[in-house]
Amino acid sequence: MPESVSSTKGRTGTRSWLLTPLFVIVLPVAVAALLFQIEPFEPVLLPVQLSRSNLAVPSRNDHMRRGSETVAEGYVAGPEDIAYDADAGVFYTGCEDGWIKRVTVNDSVVDSVVENWVNTGGRPLGLVLNQNGELIIGDAEKGLLRVTSEKEVEVLVNEFEGLKFKLTDGVDIADDGTIYFTDASHKYSLKDAVLDILEGKPNGRFFSYNPSTKKTTLLAQDLYFANGVAVSADQHFVVFCESVLLRCNKYYIKGPKKGTIDKFCDLPGMPDNIHYDGQGQYWIAIVTAYTPELDLAFRYPFIRKAVAIITKYVWNLPISKAGGVLAVDLDGKPTAHYYDPKLSLTSGIKIGNHIYCGSIFYPFVMRLNIKQYPALPTV
């Protein structure tokens, strides 16, 4: 009799041991399936089918971190964009703690001086200096701002027709003083920007602001994460980027096509800020190349929903790969591509022989001497 009892206990223990790993597997799967059903986030198909085309670029530097230097390392947190003041020999960059930092430009990075210039109380993104030397800021939280010469922060506009800006982003100024800027999303704030990208819905808008009349005009809406802005050299159009659709468009502000939109250029990945260097080239920051993982996610909304759930409740999945800077000419034709397998950049600006690059992900500004480390011919 004791032996029988002992044998039964042994069999029960064996069944329990077998059920334990099954339980560990089944329970998370069941919870995940339930969460997938009740989660209200619903991505949609994009209006166009994105493709992983190999962009033909005459020259490339596919390891731009080699030979690069870090500027203001440890003194800037997430320097998203850069505005250069050639007369003062400094550049401005906005950080995640709200500070606009002013950094001296020197031959040696160790001689650069970093100054806490002004704090917006928000999250400064796009930057540009106007004709009076005042800094115009696209602040994700505060709206379109101006910093006066007395370092006073003034809100120019933070809503349109009663709808608040949620993610004021890229900005540039035309010769006539008109400010052009984007609101990347009227639905998601910066901390949830990845959800806007994953959702695949057109929540972005493109505006102009007249400082004289204080009038804000909606130029384009239903944009897919509207981002960087650059007025063309001839002042006939304004380039604005749509990150999700991997494209830059041009909005005509003069001539017979005024008020219409055309494609400006093809891109190898998701664009961010764009800057004109005054020497016939635009520099477009690429956050990430269009990877096979992104291609798969954008084809199937249910994959993006799964990624969104993980992002919201577990941890942020890395999506950046082979980011960098693409140079294009006045017609939007690519001339040089600087990138690196493990890089993600949100701005690039040419100063002398260097390109200075900001990134919302890094605690420094990166610079590369493109005379010493050029993009080499691809043929």
CSV table of N, CA, C and O in Angstrom, one decimal, residues 65-156:
chain,number,residue,atom,x,y,z
A,65,ARG,N,31.3,57.0,-40.0
A,65,ARG,CA,31.8,57.1,-38.6
A,65,ARG,C,33.3,57.1,-38.6
A,65,ARG,O,33.9,57.6,-37.6
A,66,ARG,N,34.0,56.4,-39.6
A,66,ARG,CA,35.4,56.4,-39.6
A,66,ARG,C,36.0,57.8,-39.9
A,66,ARG,O,35.7,58.4,-40.9
A,67,GLY,N,36.8,58.3,-39.0
A,67,GLY,CA,37.4,59.6,-39.2
A,67,GLY,C,36.5,60.7,-38.6
A,67,GLY,O,36.9,61.9,-38.6
A,68,SER,N,35.3,60.3,-38.2
A,68,SER,CA,34.4,61.4,-37.6
A,68,SER,C,34.8,61.8,-36.2
A,68,SER,O,35.5,61.1,-35.5
A,69,GLU,N,34.4,63.0,-35.8
A,69,GLU,CA,34.7,63.5,-34.5
A,69,GLU,C,33.4,63.8,-33.8
A,69,GLU,O,32.3,64.0,-34.4
A,70,THR,N,33.4,63.9,-32.5
A,70,THR,CA,32.2,64.3,-31.7
A,70,THR,C,32.4,65.7,-31.1
A,70,THR,O,33.5,66.0,-30.6
A,71,VAL,N,31.4,66.5,-31.3
A,71,VAL,CA,31.5,67.9,-30.8
A,71,VAL,C,30.5,68.0,-29.6
A,71,VAL,O,29.4,67.5,-29.7
A,72,ALA,N,30.9,68.7,-28.5
A,72,ALA,CA,30.1,68.9,-27.4
A,72,ALA,C,29.6,67.7,-26.7
A,72,ALA,O,28.5,67.7,-26.1
A,73,GLU,N,30.3,66.6,-26.8
A,73,GLU,CA,29.9,65.3,-26.2
A,73,GLU,C,29.7,65.5,-24.7
A,73,GLU,O,30.5,66.0,-24.0
A,74,GLY,N,28.5,65.0,-24.2
A,74,GLY,CA,28.2,65.1,-22.8
A,74,GLY,C,27.5,66.4,-22.4
A,74,GLY,O,27.0,66.5,-21.3
A,75,TYR,N,27.5,67.4,-23.3
A,75,TYR,CA,26.9,68.7,-23.0
A,75,TYR,C,25.6,68.9,-23.8
A,75,TYR,O,25.0,69.9,-23.6
A,76,VAL,N,25.3,68.0,-24.7
A,76,VAL,CA,24.1,68.1,-25.4
A,76,VAL,C,23.4,66.8,-25.4
A,76,VAL,O,24.0,65.7,-25.5
A,77,ALA,N,22.0,66.8,-25.2
A,77,ALA,CA,21.3,65.6,-25.1
A,77,ALA,C,20.2,65.6,-26.2
A,77,ALA,O,19.3,66.3,-26.2
A,78,GLY,N,20.5,64.7,-27.2
A,78,GLY,CA,19.6,64.6,-28.4
A,78,GLY,C,19.5,65.9,-29.2
A,78,GLY,O,18.5,66.4,-29.4
A,79,PRO,N,20.7,66.3,-29.7
A,79,PRO,CA,20.7,67.5,-30.5
A,79,PRO,C,20.1,67.3,-31.9
A,79,PRO,O,20.8,66.9,-32.8
A,80,GLU,N,18.8,67.6,-32.0
A,80,GLU,CA,18.1,67.1,-33.2
A,80,GLU,C,18.4,67.9,-34.5
A,80,GLU,O,18.5,67.3,-35.5
A,81,ASP,N,18.5,69.2,-34.4
A,81,ASP,CA,18.8,70.0,-35.6
A,81,ASP,C,19.9,71.0,-35.3
A,81,ASP,O,20.2,71.3,-34.1
A,82,ILE,N,20.4,71.6,-36.3
A,82,ILE,CA,21.5,72.6,-36.2
A,82,ILE,C,21.3,73.8,-37.1
A,82,ILE,O,20.8,73.7,-38.2
A,83,ALA,N,21.5,75.0,-36.5
A,83,ALA,CA,21.4,76.3,-37.2
A,83,ALA,C,22.8,77.0,-37.1
A,83,ALA,O,23.2,77.2,-35.9
A,84,TYR,N,23.4,77.4,-38.2
A,84,TYR,CA,24.7,77.9,-38.2
A,84,TYR,C,24.7,79.4,-38.4
A,84,TYR,O,24.0,80.0,-39.3
A,85,ASP,N,25.4,80.2,-37.5
A,85,ASP,CA,25.6,81.6,-37.6
A,85,ASP,C,27.0,81.8,-38.0
A,85,ASP,O,28.0,81.8,-37.2
A,86,ALA,N,27.2,82.1,-39.3
A,86,ALA,CA,28.6,82.2,-39.8
A,86,ALA,C,29.3,83.5,-39.3
A,86,ALA,O,30.5,83.5,-39.1
A,87,ASP,N,28.5,84.6,-39.1
A,87,ASP,CA,29.1,85.8,-38.6
A,87,ASP,C,29.7,85.6,-37.2
A,87,ASP,O,30.8,86.1,-36.9
A,88,ALA,N,29.0,84.9,-36.3
A,88,ALA,CA,29.4,84.7,-34.9
A,88,ALA,C,30.3,83.5,-34.8
A,88,ALA,O,31.0,83.3,-33.7
A,89,GLY,N,30.4,82.6,-35.8
A,89,GLY,CA,31.2,81.4,-35.7
A,89,GLY,C,30.6,80.4,-34.7
A,89,GLY,O,31.4,79.7,-34.0
A,90,VAL,N,29.3,80.3,-34.6
A,90,VAL,CA,28.7,79.4,-33.7
A,90,VAL,C,27.5,78.6,-34.4
A,90,VAL,O,27.0,79.1,-35.4
A,91,PHE,N,27.2,77.5,-33.8
A,91,PHE,CA,25.9,76.9,-34.2
A,91,PHE,C,25.0,76.7,-33.0
A,91,PHE,O,25.5,76.6,-31.9
A,92,TYR,N,23.7,76.6,-33.3
A,92,TYR,CA,22.7,76.4,-32.2
A,92,TYR,C,22.1,75.0,-32.4
A,92,TYR,O,21.9,74.5,-33.6
A,93,THR,N,21.8,74.4,-31.3
A,93,THR,CA,21.1,73.0,-31.4
A,93,THR,C,20.2,72.9,-30.3
A,93,THR,O,20.5,73.4,-29.2
A,94,GLY,N,19.1,72.2,-30.5
A,94,GLY,CA,18.0,72.0,-29.5
A,94,GLY,C,18.1,70.7,-28.8
A,94,GLY,O,18.3,69.7,-29.5
A,95,CYS,N,18.0,70.6,-27.5
A,95,CYS,CA,18.2,69.4,-26.8
A,95,CYS,C,16.9,68.9,-26.1
A,95,CYS,O,15.9,69.7,-25.9
A,96,GLU,N,16.9,67.7,-25.6
A,96,GLU,CA,15.6,67.1,-25.1
A,96,GLU,C,15.2,67.7,-23.7
A,96,GLU,O,14.1,67.6,-23.3
A,97,ASP,N,16.2,68.4,-23.0
A,97,ASP,CA,15.9,69.0,-21.8
A,97,ASP,C,15.3,70.4,-22.0
A,97,ASP,O,15.1,71.2,-21.0
A,98,GLY,N,15.1,70.8,-23.2
A,98,GLY,CA,14.5,72.2,-23.5
A,98,GLY,C,15.6,73.2,-23.8
A,98,GLY,O,15.2,74.3,-24.3
A,99,TRP,N,16.8,72.9,-23.6
A,99,TRP,CA,17.9,73.9,-23.8
A,99,TRP,C,18.3,74.0,-25.2
A,99,TRP,O,18.4,73.1,-26.0
A,100,ILE,N,18.4,75.3,-25.7
A,100,ILE,CA,19.1,75.6,-26.9
A,100,ILE,C,20.5,75.9,-26.5
A,100,ILE,O,20.8,76.7,-25.8
A,101,LYS,N,21.4,75.0,-27.1
A,101,LYS,CA,22.9,75.2,-26.8
A,101,LYS,C,23.5,76.0,-27.9
A,101,LYS,O,23.2,75.8,-29.1
A,102,ARG,N,24.5,76.9,-27.6
A,102,ARG,CA,25.2,77.6,-28.6
A,102,ARG,C,26.7,77.1,-28.5
A,102,ARG,O,27.3,77.1,-27.4
A,103,VAL,N,27.2,76.6,-29.6
A,103,VAL,CA,28.5,75.9,-29.6
A,103,VAL,C,29.4,76.6,-30.6
A,103,VAL,O,29.0,76.9,-31.8
A,104,THR,N,30.6,76.9,-30.2
A,104,THR,CA,31.6,77.6,-31.1
A,104,THR,C,32.1,76.6,-32.1
A,104,THR,O,32.3,75.4,-31.8
A,105,VAL,N,32.4,77.0,-33.3
A,105,VAL,CA,32.9,76.2,-34.4
A,105,VAL,C,34.4,76.5,-34.5
A,105,VAL,O,34.8,77.6,-34.8
A,106,ASN,N,35.2,75.5,-34.2
A,106,ASN,CA,36.7,75.6,-34.2
A,106,ASN,C,37.3,74.5,-35.0
A,106,ASN,O,36.7,73.4,-35.3
A,107,ASP,N,38.6,74.7,-35.4
A,107,ASP,CA,39.3,73.6,-36.1
A,107,ASP,C,39.4,72.4,-35.3
A,107,ASP,O,39.3,71.2,-35.8
A,108,SER,N,39.6,72.6,-34.0
A,108,SER,CA,39.7,71.4,-33.0
A,108,SER,C,38.5,71.3,-32.2
A,108,SER,O,38.0,72.4,-31.6
A,109,VAL,N,37.9,70.2,-32.1
A,109,VAL,CA,36.7,70.0,-31.4
A,109,VAL,C,36.9,70.3,-29.9
A,109,VAL,O,35.9,70.6,-29.1
A,110,VAL,N,38.1,70.0,-29.4
A,110,VAL,CA,38.3,70.3,-27.9
A,110,VAL,C,38.3,71.7,-27.6
A,110,VAL,O,38.2,72.1,-26.4
A,111,ASP,N,38.4,72.6,-28.6
A,111,ASP,CA,38.3,74.0,-28.3
A,111,ASP,C,36.9,74.6,-28.4
A,111,ASP,O,36.7,75.8,-28.2
A,112,SER,N,36.0,73.8,-28.7
A,112,SER,CA,34.6,74.2,-28.8
A,112,SER,C,34.0,74.5,-27.4
A,112,SER,O,34.2,73.8,-26.5
A,113,VAL,N,33.4,75.7,-27.4
A,113,VAL,CA,32.7,76.1,-26.1
A,113,VAL,C,31.2,75.9,-26.2
A,113,VAL,O,30.6,76.4,-27.2
A,114,VAL,N,30.7,75.3,-25.2
A,114,VAL,CA,29.2,75.0,-25.2
A,114,VAL,C,28.5,75.9,-24.2
A,114,VAL,O,28.9,75.9,-23.0
A,115,GLU,N,27.5,76.6,-24.6
A,115,GLU,CA,26.8,77.6,-23.8
A,115,GLU,C,25.3,77.2,-23.7
A,115,GLU,O,24.7,76.9,-24.7
A,116,ASN,N,24.8,77.2,-22.4
A,116,ASN,CA,23.4,77.1,-22.2
A,116,ASN,C,22.8,78.4,-22.6
A,116,ASN,O,22.8,79.4,-21.8
A,117,TRP,N,22.2,78.5,-23.8
A,117,TRP,CA,21.8,79.8,-24.3
A,117,TRP,C,20.4,80.2,-23.9
A,117,TRP,O,20.2,81.3,-23.3
A,118,VAL,N,19.4,79.4,-24.1
A,118,VAL,CA,18.0,79.7,-23.7
A,118,VAL,C,17.3,78.4,-23.6
A,118,VAL,O,17.5,77.5,-24.3
A,119,ASN,N,16.3,78.3,-22.6
A,119,ASN,CA,15.5,77.1,-22.5
A,119,ASN,C,14.1,77.5,-22.9
A,119,ASN,O,13.5,78.4,-22.4
A,120,THR,N,13.5,76.7,-23.8
A,120,THR,CA,12.2,77.0,-24.3
A,120,THR,C,11.1,76.4,-23.4
A,120,THR,O,9.9,76.8,-23.5
A,121,GLY,N,11.5,75.5,-22.5
A,121,GLY,CA,10.5,74.9,-21.6
A,121,GLY,C,9.7,73.8,-22.3
A,121,GLY,O,8.8,73.2,-21.8
A,122,GLY,N,10.2,73.5,-23.5
A,122,GLY,CA,9.5,72.4,-24.3
A,122,GLY,C,10.6,71.5,-24.9
A,122,GLY,O,11.6,71.1,-24.2
A,123,ARG,N,10.4,71.1,-26.2
A,123,ARG,CA,11.4,70.2,-26.8
A,123,ARG,C,11.7,70.8,-28.2
A,123,ARG,O,11.0,70.6,-29.2
A,124,PRO,N,12.7,71.7,-28.3
A,124,PRO,CA,13.1,72.3,-29.6
A,124,PRO,C,13.6,71.3,-30.6
A,124,PRO,O,14.4,70.4,-30.3
A,125,LEU,N,13.0,71.4,-31.8
A,125,LEU,CA,13.4,70.5,-32.9
A,125,LEU,C,14.1,71.3,-34.0
A,125,LEU,O,15.2,71.7,-34.0
A,126,GLY,N,13.3,71.7,-35.1
A,126,GLY,CA,13.9,72.4,-36.2
A,126,GLY,C,14.3,73.8,-35.8
A,126,GLY,O,13.6,74.5,-35.0
A,127,LEU,N,15.4,74.3,-36.4
A,127,LEU,CA,16.0,75.6,-36.1
A,127,LEU,C,16.4,76.4,-37.3
A,127,LEU,O,16.9,75.8,-38.3
A,128,VAL,N,16.2,77.7,-37.3
A,128,VAL,CA,16.7,78.5,-38.4
A,128,VAL,C,16.8,80.0,-37.9
A,128,VAL,O,16.1,80.4,-37.0
A,129,LEU,N,17.8,80.7,-38.4
A,129,LEU,CA,18.0,82.1,-38.0
A,129,LEU,C,17.4,83.0,-39.1
A,129,LEU,O,17.5,82.7,-40.3
A,130,ASN,N,16.6,84.0,-38.6
A,130,ASN,CA,16.0,84.9,-39.5
A,130,ASN,C,17.0,86.0,-39.9
A,130,ASN,O,18.1,86.1,-39.5
A,131,GLN,N,16.5,87.0,-40.7
A,131,GLN,CA,17.4,88.0,-41.2
A,131,GLN,C,17.9,89.0,-40.1
A,131,GLN,O,18.9,89.7,-40.3
A,132,ASN,N,17.2,89.0,-39.0
A,132,ASN,CA,17.6,89.8,-37.9
A,132,ASN,C,18.5,89.1,-36.9
A,132,ASN,O,18.8,89.7,-35.8
A,133,GLY,N,18.8,87.9,-37.2
A,133,GLY,CA,19.7,87.1,-36.3
A,133,GLY,C,18.9,86.5,-35.2
A,133,GLY,O,19.5,85.9,-34.2
A,134,GLU,N,17.5,86.5,-35.2
A,134,GLU,CA,16.7,85.9,-34.2
A,134,GLU,C,16.5,84.4,-34.6
A,134,GLU,O,16.5,84.0,-35.8
A,135,LEU,N,16.5,83.5,-33.6
A,135,LEU,CA,16.3,82.1,-33.8
A,135,LEU,C,14.8,81.7,-33.9
A,135,LEU,O,14.1,82.1,-33.0
A,136,ILE,N,14.4,81.1,-34.9
A,136,ILE,CA,13.1,80.6,-35.1
A,136,ILE,C,13.1,79.1,-34.8
A,136,ILE,O,14.0,78.4,-35.3
A,137,ILE,N,12.2,78.6,-34.0
A,137,ILE,CA,12.2,77.2,-33.5
A,137,ILE,C,10.9,76.5,-33.8
A,137,ILE,O,9.8,77.0,-33.5
A,138,GLY,N,11.0,75.3,-34.3
A,138,GLY,CA,9.9,74.4,-34.3
A,138,GLY,C,10.0,73.6,-33.0
A,138,GLY,O,10.8,72.6,-32.9
A,139,ASP,N,9.2,73.9,-32.0
A,139,ASP,CA,9.2,73.2,-30.7
A,139,ASP,C,8.1,72.2,-30.7
A,139,ASP,O,6.9,72.5,-30.8
A,140,ALA,N,8.4,70.9,-30.5
A,140,ALA,CA,7.4,69.9,-30.5
A,140,ALA,C,6.3,70.1,-29.5
A,140,ALA,O,5.2,69.7,-29.8
A,141,GLU,N,6.6,70.7,-28.4
A,141,GLU,CA,5.6,70.9,-27.3
A,141,GLU,C,5.0,72.3,-27.3
A,141,GLU,O,3.8,72.5,-26.9
A,142,LYS,N,5.7,73.3,-27.7
A,142,LYS,CA,5.3,74.7,-27.5
A,142,LYS,C,4.8,75.3,-28.8
A,142,LYS,O,4.1,76.3,-28.8
A,143,GLY,N,5.1,74.8,-30.0
A,143,GLY,CA,4.7,75.4,-31.2
A,143,GLY,C,5.8,76.1,-31.9
A,143,GLY,O,7.0,75.8,-31.7
A,144,LEU,N,5.5,77.0,-32.8
A,144,LEU,CA,6.4,77.8,-33.5
A,144,LEU,C,6.9,79.0,-32.6
A,144,LEU,O,6.1,79.8,-32.2
A,145,LEU,N,8.2,79.1,-32.4
A,145,LEU,CA,8.7,80.0,-31.4
A,145,LEU,C,9.7,81.0,-32.1
A,145,LEU,O,10.3,80.6,-33.1
A,146,ARG,N,9.9,82.1,-31.4
A,146,ARG,CA,11.0,83.0,-31.8
A,146,ARG,C,11.8,83.4,-30.6
A,146,ARG,O,11.2,83.8,-29.5
A,147,VAL,N,13.1,83.4,-30.6
A,147,VAL,CA,13.9,83.9,-29.5
A,147,VAL,C,14.5,85.2,-30.0
A,147,VAL,O,15.3,85.3,-31.0
A,148,THR,N,14.2,86.3,-29.2
A,148,THR,CA,14.7,87.6,-29.6
A,148,THR,C,16.2,87.8,-29.2
A,148,THR,O,16.8,86.9,-28.6
A,149,SER,N,16.8,88.9,-29.6
A,149,SER,CA,18.2,89.2,-29.3
A,149,SER,C,18.4,89.3,-27.8
A,149,SER,O,19.5,89.1,-27.3
A,150,GLU,N,17.3,89.6,-27.1
A,150,GLU,CA,17.4,89.7,-25.6
A,150,GLU,C,17.1,88.3,-25.0
A,150,GLU,O,16.9,88.2,-23.8
A,151,LYS,N,17.1,87.3,-25.8
A,151,LYS,CA,16.9,85.9,-25.4
A,151,LYS,C,15.5,85.7,-24.7
A,151,LYS,O,15.4,84.9,-23.8
A,152,GLU,N,14.5,86.4,-25.2
A,152,GLU,CA,13.1,86.2,-24.7
A,152,GLU,C,12.5,85.2,-25.7
A,152,GLU,O,12.6,85.4,-26.9
A,153,VAL,N,11.8,84.2,-25.2
A,153,VAL,CA,11.1,83.2,-26.0
A,153,VAL,C,9.6,83.7,-26.2
A,153,VAL,O,8.9,83.9,-25.3
A,154,GLU,N,9.3,83.8,-27.5
A,154,GLU,CA,7.9,84.3,-27.9
A,154,GLU,C,7.3,83.2,-28.7
A,154,GLU,O,7.8,82.6,-29.6
A,155,VAL,N,6.0,82.9,-28.3
A,155,VAL,CA,5.2,81.9,-29.1
A,155,VAL,C,4.6,82.7,-30.3
A,155,VAL,O,3.8,83.6,-30.1
A,156,LEU,N,4.9,82.2,-31.5
A,156,LEU,CA,4.3,82.9,-32.7
A,156,LEU,C,3.0,82.3,-33.0
A,156,LEU,O,2.0,83.0,-33.2
